[in-house]
Coordinates of C-alpha atoms in Angstrom, one line a residue:
M6 CA -18.6 -8.9 5.0
I7 CA -18.2 -10.9 1.7
L8 CA -18.0 -14.5 3.0
K9 CA -16.9 -13.3 6.5
K10 CA -15.6 -16.0 8.8
S11 CA -14.2 -16.1 11.4
L12 CA 10.1 -15.1 11.0
Q13 CA 10.4 -12.6 13.3
T14 CA 13.9 -11.8 12.2
Q15 CA 15.9 -8.6 12.2
S16 CA 17.4 -7.5 8.9
I17 CA 20.2 -4.9 9.0
R18 CA 21.7 -3.4 5.8
N19 CA 24.9 -1.6 6.5
T20 CA 25.7 1.4 4.5
M21 CA 28.4 0.6 2.0
K22 CA 30.7 3.5 1.1
T23 CA 33.3 1.8 -1.1
S24 CA 33.6 3.3 -4.6
T25 CA 31.7 0.7 -6.6
S26 CA 33.3 1.5 -10.0
L27 CA 36.9 1.2 -8.8
F28 CA 36.1 -1.9 -6.8
L29 CA 34.4 -3.7 -9.6
E30 CA 37.1 -2.8 -12.1
K31 CA 39.8 -4.1 -9.7
V32 CA 38.0 -7.4 -9.2
M33 CA 37.2 -8.0 -12.8
L34 CA 40.7 -7.2 -14.0
S35 CA 42.3 -9.3 -11.3
D36 CA 40.2 -12.4 -11.8
R37 CA 41.2 -14.3 -14.9
N38 CA 38.2 -16.6 -14.6
Y39 CA 35.7 -13.8 -15.1
R40 CA 33.2 -14.6 -17.9
H41 CA 29.7 -13.7 -18.9
P42 CA 27.1 -15.0 -16.5
D43 CA 25.6 -17.3 -19.1
N44 CA 28.8 -19.2 -19.3
Y45 CA 28.7 -20.1 -15.6
R46 CA 32.5 -19.6 -15.3
Y47 CA 32.8 -17.1 -12.5
S48 CA 35.2 -18.0 -9.7
R49 CA 33.9 -17.8 -6.2
T50 CA 35.8 -14.6 -5.6
T51 CA 34.2 -12.9 -8.6
M52 CA 30.7 -14.1 -7.7
N53 CA 31.0 -12.8 -4.2
A54 CA 32.5 -9.5 -5.4
I55 CA 29.8 -9.0 -8.0
L56 CA 27.0 -9.7 -5.5
I57 CA 28.5 -7.3 -2.9
T58 CA 29.1 -4.7 -5.6
A59 CA 25.5 -5.0 -6.9
M60 CA 24.2 -4.4 -3.4
M61 CA 26.5 -1.4 -3.0
M62 CA 25.5 0.1 -6.3
L63 CA 21.8 -0.4 -5.7
F64 CA 21.7 0.7 -2.1
G65 CA 24.9 2.6 -1.4
Q66 CA 23.5 5.9 -2.5
F67 CA 20.6 5.8 -0.1
S68 CA 20.5 2.6 1.9
M69 CA 17.0 1.7 3.0
A70 CA 16.6 0.2 6.4
Q71 CA 14.4 -2.9 6.4
P72 CA 11.7 -2.4 9.1
T73 CA 11.8 -5.1 11.8
N74 CA 8.7 -7.4 11.5
I75 CA 7.0 -8.3 14.7
Q76 CA 4.5 -11.1 15.2
I77 CA 1.6 -9.5 17.0
N78 CA -0.6 -12.5 17.9
S79 CA 0.8 -15.4 19.9
G80 CA -2.2 -17.7 19.9
N81 CA -4.2 -19.6 17.3
E82 CA -7.0 -17.0 17.0
Q83 CA -6.4 -16.6 13.2
P84 CA -6.8 -12.8 13.1
E85 CA -7.5 -11.0 9.9
E86 CA -8.8 -7.7 8.6
P87 CA -6.9 -5.6 11.1
S88 CA -7.6 -2.0 11.9
V89 CA -4.9 0.0 13.7
C90 CA -4.7 3.4 15.4
I91 CA -1.9 5.3 17.1
N92 CA -2.9 7.5 20.0
P93 CA -2.2 11.1 19.0
K94 CA -1.7 12.0 22.7
N95 CA 1.0 9.3 23.1
T96 CA 2.3 7.8 20.0
D97 CA 3.9 4.8 21.9
Q98 CA 0.3 3.6 22.5
I99 CA -1.2 1.6 19.6
I100 CA -4.3 -0.5 19.5
I101 CA -5.2 -3.0 16.7
G102 CA -8.6 -4.7 16.2
A103 CA -8.9 -7.9 14.1
N104 CA -11.6 -10.4 13.3
A105 CA -13.6 -11.6 14.9
N106 CA -13.3 -10.1 18.4
N107 CA -9.6 -9.6 18.9
Y108 CA -7.8 -6.5 20.2
Y109 CA -4.0 -6.1 20.6
S110 CA -2.4 -3.3 22.7
S111 CA 1.1 -1.9 22.7
S112 CA 2.5 0.7 25.0
D113 CA 6.1 0.7 23.5
G114 CA 5.5 1.8 19.9
G115 CA 4.6 -1.7 18.7
A116 CA 7.7 -3.6 20.0
S117 CA 5.5 -5.8 22.2
W118 CA 1.8 -6.7 22.3
A119 CA -0.9 -7.8 24.8
H120 CA -4.0 -9.7 23.4
G121 CA -7.6 -9.6 24.6
F122 CA -11.0 -10.7 23.4
L123 CA -13.6 -8.0 23.1
T124 CA -16.9 -8.7 24.7
S125 CA -20.3 -6.9 24.7
S126 CA -23.8 -7.7 25.8
Y127 CA -24.8 -6.9 22.2
G128 CA -22.4 -9.5 20.8
V129 CA -19.2 -9.0 18.8
S130 CA -18.9 -10.4 15.3
C131 CA -16.6 -8.8 12.7
D132 CA -15.3 -5.8 10.7
P133 CA -13.4 -4.0 13.5
A134 CA -12.7 -0.3 13.0
I135 CA -10.3 1.4 15.6
L136 CA -10.2 5.1 16.2
A137 CA -8.7 7.5 18.7
D138 CA -9.9 11.0 19.6
T139 CA -7.8 14.0 20.5
S140 CA -8.2 13.2 24.2
G141 CA -6.6 9.8 23.9
N142 CA -9.8 7.8 24.1
F143 CA -10.0 4.7 21.8
Y144 CA -13.1 3.4 20.0
Y145 CA -13.8 -0.1 18.6
F146 CA -16.6 -0.3 16.1
H147 CA -17.9 -3.7 15.0
L148 CA -20.9 -5.6 13.8
V149 CA -22.9 -8.2 15.8
P150 CA -23.5 -11.8 15.0
N151 CA -27.0 -11.3 13.5
L152 CA -25.9 -8.2 11.6
S153 CA -28.7 -6.2 13.2
R154 CA -26.7 -3.2 14.4
V155 CA -23.4 -1.3 14.5
V156 CA -21.8 -1.2 18.0
C157 CA -19.2 1.3 19.3
Q158 CA -17.2 0.3 22.4
K159 CA -15.1 3.0 24.1
K160 CA -11.8 2.8 26.1
E161 CA -11.5 6.0 28.1
G162 CA -7.7 6.1 28.1
F163 CA -5.2 3.4 27.1
S164 CA -5.3 1.5 30.4
S165 CA -9.1 1.6 30.9
P166 CA -11.3 -1.4 30.1
W167 CA -13.6 -1.3 27.1
S168 CA -17.2 -0.2 27.7
D169 CA -20.1 -2.5 27.0
G170 CA -20.8 -0.2 24.1
S171 CA -23.5 1.8 22.4
F172 CA -25.2 1.1 19.1
T173 CA -26.8 2.6 16.1
A174 CA -28.6 1.2 13.0
L175 CA -30.7 -1.3 14.9
Y176 CA -32.8 -3.0 12.3
N177 CA -34.5 -6.3 13.1
N178 CA -35.5 -6.8 9.5
Y179 CA -32.3 -5.7 7.8
D180 CA -28.7 -6.7 7.7
M181 CA -25.8 -4.3 8.3
D182 CA -22.4 -4.8 6.7
K183 CA -19.0 -3.2 6.4
E184 CA -19.3 -0.3 8.8
W185 CA -16.4 2.1 9.1
A186 CA -16.0 5.2 11.3
T187 CA -14.1 8.4 11.7
F188 CA -13.5 11.1 14.4
D189 CA -13.8 14.8 13.6
P190 CA -11.3 16.8 15.7
V191 CA -12.9 20.1 14.6
K192 CA -16.5 19.5 15.9
N193 CA -15.6 16.5 18.2
N194 CA -18.1 14.3 16.4
L195 CA -17.9 10.6 15.7
Y196 CA -19.4 9.3 12.4
T197 CA -20.0 5.8 11.3
T198 CA -21.3 4.6 7.9
W199 CA -22.5 1.2 6.8
T200 CA -24.4 -0.7 4.1
R201 CA -28.0 -1.7 4.8
F202 CA -29.1 -4.9 3.1
N203 CA -32.8 -5.9 2.9
S204 CA -31.3 -9.4 3.2
W205 CA -27.6 -10.0 2.9
G206 CA -26.7 -12.0 -0.2
S207 CA -30.2 -12.1 -1.6
S208 CA -30.8 -12.8 -5.3
N209 CA -34.4 -11.4 -5.0
P210 CA -34.5 -8.3 -7.3
Q211 CA -36.8 -6.7 -4.8
D212 CA -34.1 -6.6 -2.2
S213 CA -31.7 -3.7 -2.1
T214 CA -28.7 -2.0 -0.5
D215 CA -28.1 1.6 0.5
I216 CA -25.4 3.6 2.4
Y217 CA -26.3 5.1 5.8
I218 CA -24.6 7.3 8.3
S219 CA -25.0 8.2 12.0
K220 CA -23.4 10.7 14.3
S221 CA -22.5 10.9 17.9
T222 CA -21.9 14.2 19.6
D223 CA -21.1 12.9 23.1
G224 CA -18.1 10.7 22.6
G225 CA -20.0 7.6 21.5
L226 CA -22.4 7.4 24.4
S227 CA -25.4 7.8 22.1
W228 CA -26.2 8.1 18.4
G229 CA -28.4 10.3 16.3
E230 CA -30.7 9.6 13.4
Q231 CA -29.6 7.1 10.8
K232 CA -29.5 9.1 7.5
L233 CA -29.6 7.7 4.0
I234 CA -26.7 9.3 2.0
S235 CA -26.6 7.2 -1.2
N236 CA -29.0 8.6 -3.8
T237 CA -28.8 5.4 -5.9
G238 CA -28.8 2.0 -4.3
G239 CA -28.0 -1.5 -5.5
D240 CA -29.2 -5.0 -5.2
A241 CA -28.6 -7.2 -2.1
S242 CA -26.3 -9.8 -3.7
A243 CA -23.3 -8.5 -1.7
G244 CA -21.5 -8.4 -5.0
F245 CA -20.6 -6.1 -7.8
T246 CA -24.1 -4.8 -8.3
S247 CA -24.6 -3.9 -4.7
V248 CA -23.6 -0.6 -3.1
H249 CA -20.9 -1.5 -0.6
G250 CA -17.7 -0.7 1.3
S251 CA -18.5 2.9 2.6
Y252 CA -15.8 4.8 4.3
P253 CA -16.1 8.3 5.9
A254 CA -13.6 11.1 6.5
T255 CA -13.7 14.7 7.8
G256 CA -12.2 17.9 6.5
P257 CA -10.4 20.9 8.0
N258 CA -13.7 22.7 8.7
G259 CA -15.7 19.8 9.9
E260 CA -16.9 18.7 6.4
V261 CA -18.0 15.1 6.2
Y262 CA -17.0 13.0 3.1
V263 CA -18.0 9.5 2.3
T264 CA -17.0 7.1 -0.6
W265 CA -18.4 3.7 -1.5
W266 CA -18.7 1.2 -4.4
S267 CA -21.7 0.9 -6.7
H268 CA -22.2 -0.8 -10.0
A269 CA -21.8 2.6 -11.6
G270 CA -18.3 3.2 -10.2
L271 CA -16.6 4.7 -7.1
M272 CA -19.2 7.1 -5.6
F273 CA -18.8 10.2 -3.3
N274 CA -21.1 12.4 -1.3
K275 CA -20.5 15.2 1.2
S276 CA -22.1 17.2 4.0
T277 CA -21.0 20.7 5.1
D278 CA -23.4 20.8 8.1
E279 CA -22.1 18.0 10.3
G280 CA -24.0 15.3 8.4
E281 CA -27.4 16.9 8.5
T282 CA -27.8 17.3 4.7
W283 CA -26.1 15.8 1.7
L284 CA -25.8 16.4 -2.0
N285 CA -28.9 15.4 -4.0
T286 CA -26.7 13.5 -6.5
D287 CA -23.9 11.1 -5.8
L288 CA -20.7 12.1 -7.6
N289 CA -18.8 9.4 -9.6
I290 CA -15.1 9.6 -8.9
T291 CA -14.1 7.1 -11.6
N292 CA -16.6 8.3 -14.2
G293 CA -17.5 4.7 -14.9
S294 CA -17.9 1.2 -13.6
V295 CA -15.0 -0.4 -11.8
I296 CA -14.5 -4.1 -11.2
W297 CA -13.8 -4.2 -7.4
L298 CA -14.5 -7.9 -7.1
Y299 CA -12.0 -10.2 -8.9
P300 CA -10.3 -13.5 -8.6
L301 CA -6.8 -13.6 -7.1
P302 CA -4.6 -16.7 -6.9
G303 CA -4.5 -18.0 -3.4
I304 CA -7.2 -15.6 -2.2
Q305 CA -10.7 -16.8 -1.4
T306 CA -12.4 -13.6 -2.6
G307 CA -10.5 -10.7 -4.2
V308 CA -12.0 -7.5 -2.9
S309 CA -10.9 -3.8 -2.9
F310 CA -12.7 -1.6 -0.5
P311 CA -12.1 2.2 -1.1
V312 CA -10.5 4.3 1.6
I313 CA -11.0 8.1 1.8
A314 CA -8.9 10.6 3.8
C315 CA -8.7 14.4 3.9
D316 CA -5.5 16.4 4.7
R317 CA -6.2 18.5 7.8
S318 CA -2.5 19.4 8.4
N319 CA -1.2 22.9 8.1
G320 CA 0.7 22.1 4.9
S321 CA 0.2 23.1 1.3
N322 CA -2.3 20.3 0.7
N323 CA -4.7 21.2 3.5
G324 CA -8.3 20.4 2.4
T325 CA -7.3 18.0 -0.4
I326 CA -9.4 14.8 -0.4
Y327 CA -7.8 11.5 -1.4
V328 CA -9.5 8.2 -2.3
N329 CA -7.5 5.0 -2.6
W330 CA -8.6 1.6 -4.1
A331 CA -7.4 -1.3 -6.3
D332 CA -8.8 -2.5 -9.6
R333 CA -7.9 -4.5 -12.7
R334 CA -8.3 -1.9 -15.4
N335 CA -4.9 -3.0 -16.8
G336 CA -6.0 -6.6 -17.3
G337 CA -7.0 -9.7 -15.6
I338 CA -3.4 -10.6 -14.4
D339 CA -2.6 -7.0 -13.4
C340 CA -4.4 -5.7 -10.3
D341 CA -3.0 -2.2 -9.4
I342 CA -3.3 0.3 -6.5
W343 CA -4.9 3.7 -7.5
L344 CA -5.3 7.2 -6.0
A345 CA -7.6 10.0 -7.1
K346 CA -7.7 13.4 -5.4
S347 CA -9.9 16.5 -5.2
T348 CA -8.7 20.0 -4.4
D349 CA -12.2 21.6 -4.6
G350 CA -14.1 19.8 -1.9
G351 CA -15.0 16.8 -4.1
T352 CA -16.6 18.6 -6.9
T353 CA -14.0 17.4 -9.4
W354 CA -11.5 14.6 -9.3
S355 CA -8.1 14.0 -10.8
T356 CA -7.4 11.2 -13.2
P357 CA -6.5 8.1 -11.1
K358 CA -2.8 7.8 -10.5
R359 CA -1.1 4.3 -10.3
V360 CA 0.5 4.0 -6.8
N361 CA 2.6 0.9 -7.3
D362 CA 5.6 1.6 -9.4
D363 CA 6.5 -1.8 -10.8
G364 CA 6.1 -3.1 -14.3
P365 CA 2.9 -4.6 -15.8
N366 CA 1.3 -8.0 -15.2
K367 CA 1.8 -8.3 -11.4
H368 CA -0.8 -8.2 -8.7
Q369 CA -1.1 -5.6 -6.0
F370 CA -4.2 -5.9 -3.7
F371 CA -5.8 -5.3 -0.3
N372 CA -5.0 -1.6 -0.1
F373 CA -5.3 0.8 2.8
M374 CA -4.4 4.5 3.2
T375 CA -3.8 7.0 6.0
I376 CA -2.6 10.6 6.2
D377 CA -0.3 11.9 8.9
Q378 CA -2.3 14.9 9.9
V379 CA 0.8 16.6 11.3
T380 CA 3.1 16.2 8.3
G381 CA 0.6 15.7 5.5
K382 CA 2.4 12.6 4.3
I383 CA 0.3 9.9 2.6
Y384 CA 0.9 6.2 3.4
I385 CA -0.7 3.4 1.4
I386 CA -0.1 -0.2 2.3
F387 CA -0.8 -3.2 0.1
Y388 CA 0.1 -6.8 -0.8
D389 CA 2.5 -7.1 -3.7
R390 CA 3.7 -9.9 -6.0
R391 CA 6.0 -7.9 -8.3
N392 CA 9.0 -10.0 -7.3
Y393 CA 7.6 -13.4 -8.2
T394 CA 6.0 -15.4 -10.9
D395 CA 3.8 -17.4 -8.5
S396 CA 1.6 -16.5 -5.5
N397 CA 4.5 -15.5 -3.2
T398 CA 3.4 -12.3 -1.6
D399 CA 5.2 -9.3 0.0
V400 CA 3.9 -6.3 1.8
Y401 CA 4.7 -2.8 0.4
L402 CA 4.3 0.7 1.7
A403 CA 4.0 3.6 -0.7
I404 CA 4.7 7.1 0.7
S405 CA 4.0 10.5 -0.9
E406 CA 5.2 13.8 0.4
D407 CA 3.8 15.9 -2.5
G408 CA 0.1 15.5 -2.2
G409 CA -0.1 12.2 -4.0
E410 CA 1.7 13.4 -7.2
S411 CA 4.4 10.8 -6.8
F412 CA 4.9 7.8 -4.5
A413 CA 8.0 5.9 -3.3
N414 CA 7.4 2.2 -2.9
Y415 CA 9.2 0.2 -0.2
K416 CA 9.0 -3.5 0.7
I417 CA 8.4 -3.6 4.5
S418 CA 7.9 -7.4 4.9
E419 CA 11.0 -9.4 5.6
T420 CA 9.9 -12.6 3.9
P421 CA 7.2 -13.6 1.4
F422 CA 4.3 -16.0 2.1
I423 CA 1.9 -18.0 -0.1
P424 CA -1.8 -17.8 0.9
F425 CA -4.2 -20.7 0.3
S426 CA -7.7 -19.9 -1.1
T427 CA -9.2 -22.6 1.1
V428 CA -8.5 -20.4 4.2
F429 CA -10.4 -17.1 4.6
F430 CA -7.8 -14.3 4.6
G431 CA -9.9 -11.1 4.9
H432 CA -10.0 -8.2 2.5
Y433 CA -7.7 -5.5 3.8
I434 CA -4.7 -4.6 6.0
A435 CA -3.9 -1.4 7.8
V436 CA -1.5 1.5 8.6
S437 CA -1.7 4.4 11.0
A438 CA 0.5 7.5 11.2
H439 CA 0.9 10.5 13.5
N440 CA 3.7 13.1 13.6
N441 CA 6.2 10.8 11.7
K442 CA 5.3 7.7 13.9
V443 CA 4.0 5.1 11.6
F444 CA 2.8 1.5 12.3
A445 CA 1.7 -0.9 9.6
T446 CA 0.0 -4.3 10.2
W447 CA -1.0 -7.2 8.0
M448 CA -1.8 -10.9 7.9
R449 CA 0.5 -13.5 6.5
M450 CA -0.3 -17.2 5.9
D451 CA 2.1 -20.1 6.4
D452 CA 0.9 -23.6 5.6
G453 CA -2.7 -22.4 6.0
N454 CA -2.1 -20.7 9.4
V455 CA -3.0 -17.0 9.5
T456 CA -0.9 -14.8 11.8
L457 CA -0.9 -11.1 12.4
W458 CA 2.3 -9.1 11.9
G459 CA 3.4 -5.5 12.1
A460 CA 6.3 -3.1 11.7
P461 CA 7.1 0.3 13.2
I462 CA 8.0 2.5 10.2
D463 CA 10.6 5.3 10.7
P464 CA 10.2 7.5 7.6
A465 CA 13.9 8.6 8.0
T466 CA 15.2 5.0 7.7
V467 CA 12.7 3.8 5.1
G468 CA 13.9 6.4 2.7
M469 CA 12.3 9.7 3.4
N470 CA 15.5 11.4 4.5
R471 CA 17.7 9.6 2.0
E472 CA 20.2 11.5 -0.2
P473 CA 18.1 12.7 -3.1
A474 CA 18.8 10.9 -6.4
V475 CA 20.4 13.2 -9.0
P476 CA 17.6 14.0 -11.5
F477 CA 18.2 11.9 -14.7
S478 CA 21.9 11.1 -14.4
L479 CA 24.0 8.6 -16.2
S480 CA 27.4 7.5 -14.7
Q481 CA 30.5 6.5 -16.6
N482 CA 30.4 2.8 -17.3
A483 CA 32.7 0.6 -15.1
P484 CA 35.1 -0.7 -15.9
N485 CA 36.1 1.5 -18.8
P486 CA 37.9 0.5 -21.0
F487 CA 36.5 -3.0 -20.7
R488 CA 37.3 -6.4 -22.3
E489 CA 34.1 -8.4 -22.0
N490 CA 31.7 -7.0 -19.4
T491 CA 30.8 -3.6 -18.1
F492 CA 28.0 -2.0 -16.0
F493 CA 25.9 1.1 -16.7
S494 CA 24.5 3.0 -13.7
F495 CA 21.8 5.7 -13.8
K496 CA 19.4 7.4 -11.5
L497 CA 15.8 8.5 -11.8
E498 CA 14.1 11.0 -9.6
K499 CA 10.7 9.5 -10.3
P500 CA 9.2 6.5 -12.1
S501 CA 9.9 6.9 -15.8
E502 CA 9.9 5.2 -19.1
V503 CA 13.5 4.3 -20.0
T504 CA 15.4 3.2 -23.1
L505 CA 19.1 2.3 -22.8
S506 CA 21.1 1.6 -26.0
V507 CA 24.6 1.0 -27.2
L508 CA 25.6 2.8 -30.4
D509 CA 28.6 2.5 -32.8
P510 CA 30.7 5.5 -33.7
F511 CA 28.2 6.3 -36.5
G512 CA 25.2 6.3 -34.3
K513 CA 23.9 2.9 -35.4
N514 CA 22.2 0.9 -32.7
V515 CA 24.1 -2.2 -31.9
A516 CA 22.3 -3.2 -28.6
T517 CA 19.1 -2.3 -26.8
L518 CA 19.4 -3.2 -23.2
I519 CA 16.2 -1.5 -22.0
N520 CA 13.4 -0.8 -24.4
H521 CA 10.7 1.7 -23.3
E522 CA 10.3 0.0 -19.8
T523 CA 8.8 1.8 -16.9
M524 CA 11.3 1.8 -14.1
T525 CA 11.1 3.0 -10.4
L526 CA 12.8 6.0 -9.0
G527 CA 16.3 5.7 -7.6
K528 CA 19.5 4.0 -8.8
H529 CA 19.6 1.3 -11.4
V530 CA 22.5 -0.9 -12.6
V531 CA 22.5 -2.7 -16.0
H532 CA 25.0 -5.4 -17.0
F533 CA 26.4 -5.4 -20.6
S534 CA 28.4 -8.2 -22.2
S535 CA 30.2 -7.5 -25.5
E536 CA 30.2 -11.3 -26.3
E537 CA 26.4 -11.2 -26.8
Y538 CA 26.7 -8.7 -29.7
N539 CA 30.0 -9.7 -31.4
L540 CA 31.4 -6.2 -31.1
N541 CA 34.7 -5.2 -32.6
S542 CA 37.3 -3.3 -30.5
G543 CA 36.9 0.4 -30.5
M544 CA 34.9 3.4 -29.2
Y545 CA 31.2 3.1 -28.7
Y546 CA 28.4 5.3 -27.2
Y547 CA 25.8 4.3 -24.7
S548 CA 22.6 6.4 -24.5
L549 CA 19.9 6.8 -21.9
V550 CA 16.6 8.3 -23.0
T551 CA 13.6 9.1 -20.8
N552 CA 11.1 11.9 -20.5
N553 CA 12.2 13.4 -23.8
K554 CA 15.7 13.8 -22.6
T555 CA 18.9 12.0 -23.6
I556 CA 22.3 11.5 -22.1
T557 CA 25.0 9.9 -24.2
K558 CA 28.5 8.9 -23.0
K559 CA 31.6 7.3 -24.6
M560 CA 33.2 4.0 -23.7
I561 CA 36.1 1.9 -25.0
Y562 CA 35.9 -1.8 -25.8
S563 CA 39.1 -3.7 -26.1
K564 CA 39.2 -7.4 -26.9

């Protein structure tokens, strides 16, 4: 709960099929006012042509459709920390829960939304978690105002009202926090986990935190025994030295997996008998401590809660467990999104893989992950500041089709926003996917006002069915021959470390345009001006080096 309190525009990018090299050469040769950008002597014709050409060169090969952003809330309820779920029985039906007691329903795939306030005789406070089972029933898990219990309210079908709810973890002398839940389609069980505090936020060293789990075998009508699953607890400060942020998932044979934070690192435990027994020792996914609380400009409290998911599809990655989180291992001004996976039931874990594919020293935060259990695709949503030098913030979606070995990153928000740290903004956002129907939801803040937004994501138009980039290719520069300016274009099939250089006829380096920079997959265009390097007329080479491979091509410079 960490200090818990409680534009819509359409962007259409047309596919551009004009030959970029011929077009650019024609414009540059025909426009006598063309000069290097630093001289500020472009004519309007050339400026427009270069802008259009750059867009063509960047997006013409595989144009990415910008998802339409939809404002979900229409009132002043200031919703944050959304949880979203697509009904697997009818993917046009979507429900979102958001702090403190909001729910939003869509029956048209997220194009329009109806809002309601959740009520229960037990009370409704915060930390919504929305699930759907294989029969199309929805479940809304949440805490209560005095933090004494975890409540589950059920909607038996999309059009039915929410039940008053059932509860687990009733402790009059303890505080509950950050519950999450999952549905097991194999055994038809519901599981919910939470952190139990002796006293939330206590500095008393005698107070402690532990991770608990409870199971329902009757569709959330009643709950079984609360079982302790963390072998090592923490203090009750609700900070780095507490155990916190548990998240459950289930496997293809009904296995139950749980991850959470502790002062020792990112922890994991599992049960192979429907939650009855657990490993005697917690496993450490990160093999060391992780700073999961950190300052972020414009954010009241920078927090990364881990998310766990297991592939239950019929694909090649069936049974693989994935855990996603954010941390600052690369420095105080560089929060990144990470993924680790296990292919042996959680016994061993891969080295964490960086999900965001930008350069260093930019913040990505508030991660969330889901797996499409039909296709096996992994979707990770997060806030991203790669495009700015200030607190302007975009929303990105990373997609993997190869079991988390590589990710394609896409900006899904239409415009950035700047959050204020004086306004509580929550700690996470959300995405849900089923059979290639994907819906992402997030908060944005404008002048201190928090609103809830979303976007239906079509994997085909967000890049998954694009024309594949040619592996490690370098095009002929254009124009060639050139007098003052030319452009180099190359493609990468995956994020790679790149060096791009210009060499004289004897192989001597005369210009380094890219020097060991990590660049994203796809097409890249680099401008080169001979005036910056005082070149003599003649033949030169340009060389692209990455992944221990080199491509070199000739070009002609004529003053």
